[in-house]
mmCIF file of C-alpha atoms and ligand atoms in Angstrom:
data_model
loop_
_atom_site.group_PDB
_atom_site.id
_atom_site.type_symbol
_atom_site.label_atom_id
_atom_site.label_comp_id
_atom_site.label_asym_id
_atom_site.label_seq_id
_atom_site.Cartn_x
_atom_site.Cartn_y
_atom_site.Cartn_z
ATOM 1 C CA MET A 1 -12.248 15.791 9.096
ATOM 2 C CA SER A 2 -11.511 12.160 9.796
ATOM 3 C CA LEU A 3 -12.669 9.798 12.457
ATOM 4 C CA ASN A 4 -10.467 7.312 14.189
ATOM 5 C CA ALA A 5 -10.967 3.581 14.055
ATOM 6 C CA THR A 6 -12.741 3.515 17.381
ATOM 7 C CA SER A 7 -15.444 5.864 16.211
ATOM 8 C CA ILE A 8 -15.999 4.047 12.913
ATOM 9 C CA SER A 9 -16.497 0.760 14.736
ATOM 10 C CA ALA A 10 -18.565 2.497 17.443
ATOM 11 C CA ASN A 11 -20.712 4.112 14.747
ATOM 12 C CA LEU A 12 -21.272 0.753 13.087
ATOM 13 C CA GLU A 13 -22.219 -0.829 16.371
ATOM 14 C CA ARG A 14 -24.622 1.997 17.197
ATOM 15 C CA LEU A 15 -26.187 1.729 13.744
ATOM 16 C CA HIS A 16 -26.683 -2.035 14.055
ATOM 17 C CA ASN A 17 -28.467 -1.390 17.344
ATOM 18 C CA GLN A 18 -30.627 1.353 15.801
ATOM 19 C CA ILE A 19 -31.526 -0.908 12.879
ATOM 20 C CA ALA A 20 -32.499 -3.660 15.329
ATOM 21 C CA ASP A 21 -34.716 -1.204 17.270
ATOM 22 C CA ILE A 22 -36.403 0.105 14.121
ATOM 23 C CA CYS A 23 -36.981 -3.466 12.915
ATOM 24 C CA ALA A 24 -38.488 -4.475 16.250
ATOM 25 C CA ARG A 25 -40.963 -1.598 15.966
ATOM 26 C CA CYS A 26 -42.009 -2.345 12.382
ATOM 27 C CA GLN A 27 -41.806 -6.128 12.617
ATOM 28 C CA ARG A 28 -38.991 -6.687 10.186
ATOM 29 C CA ARG A 29 -35.919 -8.856 10.621
ATOM 30 C CA PRO A 30 -32.575 -7.013 10.895
ATOM 31 C CA SER A 31 -31.054 -9.763 8.747
ATOM 32 C CA ASP A 32 -33.295 -8.615 5.871
ATOM 33 C CA ILE A 33 -31.678 -5.172 5.808
ATOM 34 C CA ALA A 34 -28.177 -4.782 4.415
ATOM 35 C CA LEU A 35 -26.158 -1.881 5.745
ATOM 36 C CA MET A 36 -24.005 -0.448 2.961
ATOM 37 C CA ALA A 37 -21.062 1.723 4.009
ATOM 38 C CA VAL A 38 -20.697 4.623 1.549
ATOM 39 C CA SER A 39 -17.007 5.475 1.590
ATOM 40 C CA LYS A 40 -16.917 8.166 -1.113
ATOM 41 C CA MET A 41 -14.675 11.135 -0.280
ATOM 42 C CA HIS A 42 -13.114 9.172 2.578
ATOM 43 C CA PRO A 43 -9.623 7.674 2.345
ATOM 44 C CA ALA A 44 -8.885 4.005 1.758
ATOM 45 C CA GLU A 45 -7.775 3.770 5.398
ATOM 46 C CA ALA A 46 -11.291 4.617 6.612
ATOM 47 C CA LEU A 47 -12.674 1.840 4.448
ATOM 48 C CA LEU A 48 -10.139 -0.571 5.888
ATOM 49 C CA GLU A 49 -11.113 0.447 9.418
ATOM 50 C CA ALA A 50 -14.744 -0.312 8.674
ATOM 51 C CA TYR A 51 -13.705 -3.634 7.144
ATOM 52 C CA GLU A 52 -11.753 -4.517 10.253
ATOM 53 C CA ALA A 53 -14.848 -3.718 12.308
ATOM 54 C CA GLY A 54 -16.710 -6.385 10.331
ATOM 55 C CA GLN A 55 -18.272 -4.298 7.559
ATOM 56 C CA ARG A 56 -18.392 -6.125 4.198
ATOM 57 C CA LEU A 57 -20.782 -4.208 1.926
ATOM 58 C CA PHE A 58 -19.534 -0.887 0.544
ATOM 59 C CA GLY A 59 -20.601 1.724 -2.006
ATOM 60 C CA GLU A 60 -18.582 4.228 -3.999
ATOM 61 C CA ASN A 61 -19.892 6.877 -6.389
ATOM 62 C CA ARG A 62 -17.104 7.149 -8.885
ATOM 63 C CA VAL A 63 -15.278 4.531 -10.905
ATOM 64 C CA GLN A 64 -12.009 6.487 -10.804
ATOM 65 C CA GLU A 65 -12.142 7.131 -7.061
ATOM 66 C CA TRP A 66 -12.658 3.444 -6.257
ATOM 67 C CA GLN A 67 -9.944 2.418 -8.717
ATOM 68 C CA SER A 68 -7.354 4.529 -6.926
ATOM 69 C CA LYS A 69 -8.520 3.452 -3.452
ATOM 70 C CA SER A 70 -8.461 -0.199 -4.437
ATOM 71 C CA GLU A 71 -4.866 0.265 -5.576
ATOM 72 C CA THR A 72 -4.021 1.825 -2.200
ATOM 73 C CA LEU A 73 -5.783 -0.990 -0.356
ATOM 74 C CA ALA A 74 -3.940 -3.629 -2.376
ATOM 75 C CA LYS A 75 -0.688 -2.209 -0.991
ATOM 76 C CA LEU A 76 -1.810 -2.364 2.641
ATOM 77 C CA ALA A 77 -0.625 -5.584 4.268
ATOM 78 C CA ASN A 78 -3.590 -5.883 6.598
ATOM 79 C CA TRP A 79 -5.990 -5.449 3.691
ATOM 80 C CA THR A 80 -4.415 -8.380 1.859
ATOM 81 C CA ASN A 81 -4.694 -10.484 4.991
ATOM 82 C CA ALA A 82 -8.200 -9.280 5.631
ATOM 83 C CA SER A 83 -9.475 -10.010 2.151
ATOM 84 C CA ARG A 84 -7.950 -13.493 2.243
ATOM 85 C CA GLY A 85 -9.388 -14.232 5.654
ATOM 86 C CA THR A 86 -12.450 -16.399 5.945
ATOM 87 C CA SER A 87 -13.716 -15.108 9.277
ATOM 88 C CA SER A 88 -17.188 -13.651 9.013
ATOM 89 C CA ALA A 89 -17.137 -10.880 11.571
ATOM 90 C CA ALA A 90 -20.175 -9.183 13.065
ATOM 91 C CA GLY A 91 -21.926 -6.945 10.574
ATOM 92 C CA SER A 92 -22.825 -7.955 7.081
ATOM 93 C CA GLY A 93 -20.543 -11.004 7.105
ATOM 94 C CA GLY A 94 -19.351 -12.834 4.029
ATOM 95 C CA GLU A 95 -17.132 -11.495 1.291
ATOM 96 C CA PHE A 96 -16.081 -7.924 0.621
ATOM 97 C CA ARG A 97 -18.437 -6.327 -1.885
ATOM 98 C CA MET A 98 -18.155 -2.932 -3.558
ATOM 99 C CA HIS A 99 -21.164 -1.483 -5.396
ATOM 100 C CA LEU A 100 -21.206 1.452 -7.789
ATOM 101 C CA ILE A 101 -23.860 3.868 -6.497
ATOM 102 C CA GLY A 102 -23.043 6.905 -8.657
ATOM 103 C CA PRO A 103 -23.889 7.591 -12.302
ATOM 104 C CA LEU A 104 -22.226 5.275 -14.810
ATOM 105 C CA GLN A 105 -20.959 6.894 -17.982
ATOM 106 C CA ASN A 106 -20.941 4.809 -21.144
ATOM 107 C CA ASN A 107 -17.175 5.120 -21.526
ATOM 108 C CA LYS A 108 -16.608 3.621 -18.054
ATOM 109 C CA THR A 109 -18.622 0.411 -18.384
ATOM 110 C CA THR A 110 -15.550 -1.763 -19.001
ATOM 111 C CA ARG A 111 -13.754 -0.517 -15.898
ATOM 112 C CA ALA A 112 -16.954 -0.626 -13.841
ATOM 113 C CA ALA A 113 -17.582 -4.279 -14.752
ATOM 114 C CA LYS A 114 -14.043 -5.076 -13.708
ATOM 115 C CA LEU A 115 -13.871 -3.082 -10.452
ATOM 116 C CA PHE A 116 -17.339 -3.461 -8.930
ATOM 117 C CA HIS A 117 -19.309 -6.421 -7.646
ATOM 118 C CA ALA A 118 -22.603 -4.761 -8.603
ATOM 119 C CA VAL A 119 -23.921 -1.618 -10.304
ATOM 120 C CA ASP A 120 -26.844 -0.007 -8.480
ATOM 121 C CA THR A 121 -27.460 2.919 -10.837
ATOM 122 C CA LEU A 122 -28.462 1.446 -14.177
ATOM 123 C CA ASP A 123 -30.818 3.857 -15.921
ATOM 124 C CA SER A 124 -30.680 3.299 -19.675
ATOM 125 C CA LEU A 125 -30.746 0.415 -22.112
ATOM 126 C CA LYS A 126 -27.655 1.681 -23.885
ATOM 127 C CA THR A 127 -25.613 1.552 -20.677
ATOM 128 C CA ALA A 128 -27.112 -1.842 -19.840
ATOM 129 C CA GLU A 129 -26.039 -3.274 -23.195
ATOM 130 C CA ARG A 130 -22.510 -1.972 -22.797
ATOM 131 C CA LEU A 131 -22.289 -3.196 -19.221
ATOM 132 C CA ASN A 132 -23.593 -6.608 -20.279
ATOM 133 C CA ALA A 133 -20.884 -6.864 -22.954
ATOM 134 C CA ALA A 134 -18.236 -5.772 -20.431
ATOM 135 C CA ALA A 135 -19.437 -8.297 -17.855
ATOM 136 C CA LEU A 136 -19.373 -11.028 -20.503
ATOM 137 C CA ALA A 137 -15.759 -10.106 -21.322
ATOM 138 C CA GLN A 138 -14.966 -10.382 -17.585
ATOM 139 C CA GLY A 139 -16.712 -13.748 -17.408
ATOM 140 C CA LYS A 140 -19.090 -12.553 -14.728
ATOM 141 C CA VAL A 141 -22.767 -12.012 -14.146
ATOM 142 C CA LEU A 142 -23.158 -8.582 -12.618
ATOM 143 C CA PRO A 143 -26.074 -7.875 -10.275
ATOM 144 C CA VAL A 144 -27.725 -4.550 -11.184
ATOM 145 C CA LEU A 145 -30.309 -2.275 -9.649
ATOM 146 C CA VAL A 146 -32.271 0.129 -11.817
ATOM 147 C CA GLU A 147 -32.159 3.664 -10.456
ATOM 148 C CA VAL A 148 -35.501 5.423 -10.638
ATOM 149 C CA LYS A 149 -35.864 9.188 -10.756
ATOM 150 C CA LEU A 150 -38.906 10.010 -8.667
ATOM 151 C CA SER A 151 -38.567 13.785 -8.584
ATOM 152 C CA PRO A 152 -38.176 16.368 -11.338
ATOM 153 C CA GLU A 153 -35.049 17.737 -9.673
ATOM 154 C CA ALA A 154 -32.583 18.184 -12.540
ATOM 155 C CA THR A 155 -29.494 16.850 -10.794
ATOM 156 C CA LYS A 156 -30.968 13.430 -10.054
ATOM 157 C CA HIS A 157 -30.190 10.539 -12.348
ATOM 158 C CA GLY A 158 -32.378 7.558 -13.015
ATOM 159 C CA ALA A 159 -35.029 6.164 -15.306
ATOM 160 C CA ALA A 160 -38.430 7.846 -15.371
ATOM 161 C CA PRO A 161 -41.096 5.738 -13.633
ATOM 162 C CA GLU A 162 -43.132 5.673 -16.883
ATOM 163 C CA GLU A 163 -40.200 4.085 -18.696
ATOM 164 C CA LEU A 164 -39.376 1.535 -16.028
ATOM 165 C CA GLY A 165 -41.489 -1.337 -17.349
ATOM 166 C CA ALA A 166 -39.979 -1.090 -20.841
ATOM 167 C CA LEU A 167 -36.438 -0.758 -19.478
ATOM 168 C CA LEU A 168 -36.837 -3.812 -17.236
ATOM 169 C CA ALA A 169 -38.254 -5.841 -20.130
ATOM 170 C CA ALA A 170 -35.267 -4.902 -22.292
ATOM 171 C CA VAL A 171 -32.631 -5.526 -19.593
ATOM 172 C CA ALA A 172 -34.049 -8.833 -18.323
ATOM 173 C CA PRO A 173 -32.863 -10.935 -21.311
ATOM 174 C CA LEU A 174 -29.257 -9.660 -21.127
ATOM 175 C CA PRO A 175 -27.457 -12.784 -19.924
ATOM 176 C CA ASN A 176 -24.578 -11.172 -18.014
ATOM 177 C CA LEU A 177 -26.679 -8.785 -15.946
ATOM 178 C CA ARG A 178 -28.981 -9.931 -13.166
ATOM 179 C CA LEU A 179 -31.835 -7.565 -12.332
ATOM 180 C CA SER A 180 -31.810 -7.448 -8.546
ATOM 181 C CA GLY A 181 -34.018 -4.526 -7.615
ATOM 182 C CA LEU A 182 -34.592 -0.787 -7.656
ATOM 183 C CA MET A 183 -32.722 2.144 -6.165
ATOM 184 C CA THR A 184 -33.589 5.799 -5.613
ATOM 185 C CA VAL A 185 -32.195 9.013 -4.151
ATOM 186 C CA PRO A 186 -34.943 11.381 -2.951
ATOM 187 C CA PRO A 187 -34.560 15.121 -3.633
ATOM 188 C CA LEU A 188 -32.056 16.834 -1.322
ATOM 189 C CA SER A 189 -34.641 18.843 0.565
ATOM 190 C CA ALA A 190 -36.381 15.611 1.516
ATOM 191 C CA SER A 191 -33.433 14.219 3.423
ATOM 192 C CA ALA A 192 -32.309 17.292 5.338
ATOM 193 C CA GLY A 193 -32.514 16.857 9.095
ATOM 194 C CA GLU A 194 -35.997 17.305 10.518
ATOM 195 C CA GLU A 195 -37.568 17.060 7.094
ATOM 196 C CA ALA A 196 -36.590 13.407 6.773
ATOM 197 C CA GLU A 197 -40.287 12.522 6.764
ATOM 198 C CA LEU A 198 -40.516 14.224 3.378
ATOM 199 C CA ALA A 199 -38.509 11.365 1.916
ATOM 200 C CA ARG A 200 -41.093 8.774 2.945
ATOM 201 C CA PRO A 201 -43.433 9.192 -0.073
ATOM 202 C CA TYR A 202 -40.475 8.535 -2.392
ATOM 203 C CA PHE A 203 -39.689 5.316 -0.538
ATOM 204 C CA GLN A 204 -43.348 4.269 -0.766
ATOM 205 C CA ARG A 205 -43.351 5.030 -4.471
ATOM 206 C CA LEU A 206 -40.220 2.949 -5.110
ATOM 207 C CA ARG A 207 -41.687 0.048 -3.189
ATOM 208 C CA GLY A 208 -44.895 0.331 -5.237
ATOM 209 C CA LEU A 209 -42.883 0.185 -8.471
ATOM 210 C CA ARG A 210 -41.017 -2.883 -7.209
ATOM 211 C CA ASP A 211 -44.288 -4.585 -6.259
ATOM 212 C CA GLU A 212 -45.771 -3.805 -9.693
ATOM 213 C CA ASN A 213 -42.823 -5.322 -11.542
ATOM 214 C CA VAL A 214 -41.594 -8.194 -9.385
ATOM 215 C CA GLY A 215 -44.247 -10.577 -10.780
ATOM 216 C CA ARG A 216 -42.750 -10.280 -14.257
ATOM 217 C CA HIS A 217 -39.160 -10.174 -12.937
ATOM 218 C CA PRO A 218 -38.932 -12.449 -9.894
ATOM 219 C CA SER A 219 -35.323 -11.489 -9.082
ATOM 220 C CA LEU A 220 -36.312 -7.819 -8.726
ATOM 221 C CA THR A 221 -36.677 -8.041 -4.961
ATOM 222 C CA GLY A 222 -34.164 -5.451 -3.719
ATOM 223 C CA LEU A 223 -34.975 -1.912 -2.631
ATOM 224 C CA SER A 224 -31.927 0.280 -2.061
ATOM 225 C CA MET A 225 -33.197 3.420 -0.354
ATOM 226 C CA GLY A 226 -32.445 5.470 2.739
ATOM 227 C CA MET A 227 -29.327 7.416 3.713
ATOM 228 C CA SER A 228 -27.951 8.785 6.993
ATOM 229 C CA ASN A 229 -30.818 11.254 7.531
ATOM 230 C CA ASP A 230 -33.758 9.135 6.530
ATOM 231 C CA PHE A 231 -32.916 5.445 6.920
ATOM 232 C CA GLN A 232 -35.521 4.893 9.613
ATOM 233 C CA ALA A 233 -38.358 5.835 7.247
ATOM 234 C CA ALA A 234 -36.713 3.757 4.500
ATOM 235 C CA ILE A 235 -36.628 0.638 6.698
ATOM 236 C CA GLU A 236 -40.248 1.208 7.705
ATOM 237 C CA GLU A 237 -41.171 1.415 4.017
ATOM 238 C CA GLY A 238 -39.406 -1.802 3.043
ATOM 239 C CA ALA A 239 -35.760 -1.001 2.220
ATOM 240 C CA THR A 240 -33.567 -4.068 1.800
ATOM 241 C CA THR A 241 -30.379 -1.981 1.578
ATOM 242 C CA ILE A 242 -29.704 1.336 3.302
ATOM 243 C CA ARG A 243 -26.732 3.396 2.123
ATOM 244 C CA LEU A 244 -24.966 5.200 4.947
ATOM 245 C CA GLY A 245 -21.967 7.486 4.586
ATOM 246 C CA THR A 246 -21.978 10.303 7.141
ATOM 247 C CA ALA A 247 -23.432 8.166 9.943
ATOM 248 C CA ILE A 248 -20.459 5.789 9.660
ATOM 249 C CA PHE A 249 -17.519 7.888 8.499
ATOM 250 C CA GLY A 250 -18.483 11.423 9.575
ATOM 251 C CA GLN A 251 -18.807 14.507 7.397
ATOM 252 C CA ARG A 252 -17.233 14.402 3.962
ATOM 253 C CA SER A 253 -14.702 17.094 3.171
ATOM 254 C CA TYR A 254 -15.202 18.379 -0.360
ATOM 255 C CA SER A 255 -12.268 20.755 -0.188
ATOM 256 C CA THR A 256 -9.588 18.182 -0.974
HETATM 257 C C1 LIG B 1 -23.338 9.888 -0.663
HETATM 258 C C2 LIG B 1 -24.423 8.923 -0.931
HETATM 259 C C3 LIG B 1 -25.012 8.196 0.113
HETATM 260 C C4 LIG B 1 -24.657 8.389 1.582
HETATM 261 O O1 LIG B 1 -25.140 9.617 2.030
HETATM 262 P P1 LIG B 1 -25.080 10.012 3.606
HETATM 263 O O2 LIG B 1 -26.100 11.068 3.725
HETATM 264 O O3 LIG B 1 -23.709 10.484 3.870
HETATM 265 O O4 LIG B 1 -25.439 8.799 4.368
HETATM 266 C C5 LIG B 1 -25.970 7.262 -0.224
HETATM 267 N N1 LIG B 1 -26.349 7.057 -1.505
HETATM 268 C C6 LIG B 1 -25.805 7.730 -2.530
HETATM 269 C C7 LIG B 1 -26.259 7.447 -3.916
HETATM 270 C C8 LIG B 1 -24.836 8.692 -2.273
HETATM 271 O O5 LIG B 1 -24.319 9.383 -3.295
#
């Protein structure tokens, strides 16, 4: 299933309004919450449509998938114009940014450092060291979030909360990574429809971990949490980035 350009821009507009309403109720500023468009499993054209509607912050789960989409986008004339343009449209404004929000394998760190503006799923020192070396080779300082695994669910990636302090202490001195915050994905059951409230304790826990560690690591301010089904609770609990796929692009088709 694919949505047309009108619905992607309408979805973005509706979401900006919803975020503003939620913020008004919990006394936060909408400008403190970044809306990330998660374009995984959607074609490059959908991403371009969101870009043309003013969206600037994106997330993809897989290095390979973003590599092939970025090659497609590079061939689209309006993408080239768009990415050269200086206009800061409504939405996130500023430059195009693509974050890696899926697991990073050690053998993909070089490509990840090259293709992404930030990696939001760091969860081991070994990967951090490789990513640091790759970022150095690219001559860039890569912002990173540490993903924390807050549930025993086997399929979830991330560092254990008990190991977080040691991991942060080891990553902080790496000169080509900049620790920018924490990220989590609650267990699936916690984000399904009416049970969205079940995700709230995970958001509270992530915020608590950030608050515990930000004194030692002052750049660790970000909290990436909340998806299409539970972003309201995430904003109420302090999210600085919410990651929305379905709410912007519609259902993902896993058959192709
Ligand atoms: C797919 C995905 C999202 C977006 O999920 P939706 O429910 O479609 O909003 C957010 N974060 C991560 C890590 C994802 O893999």
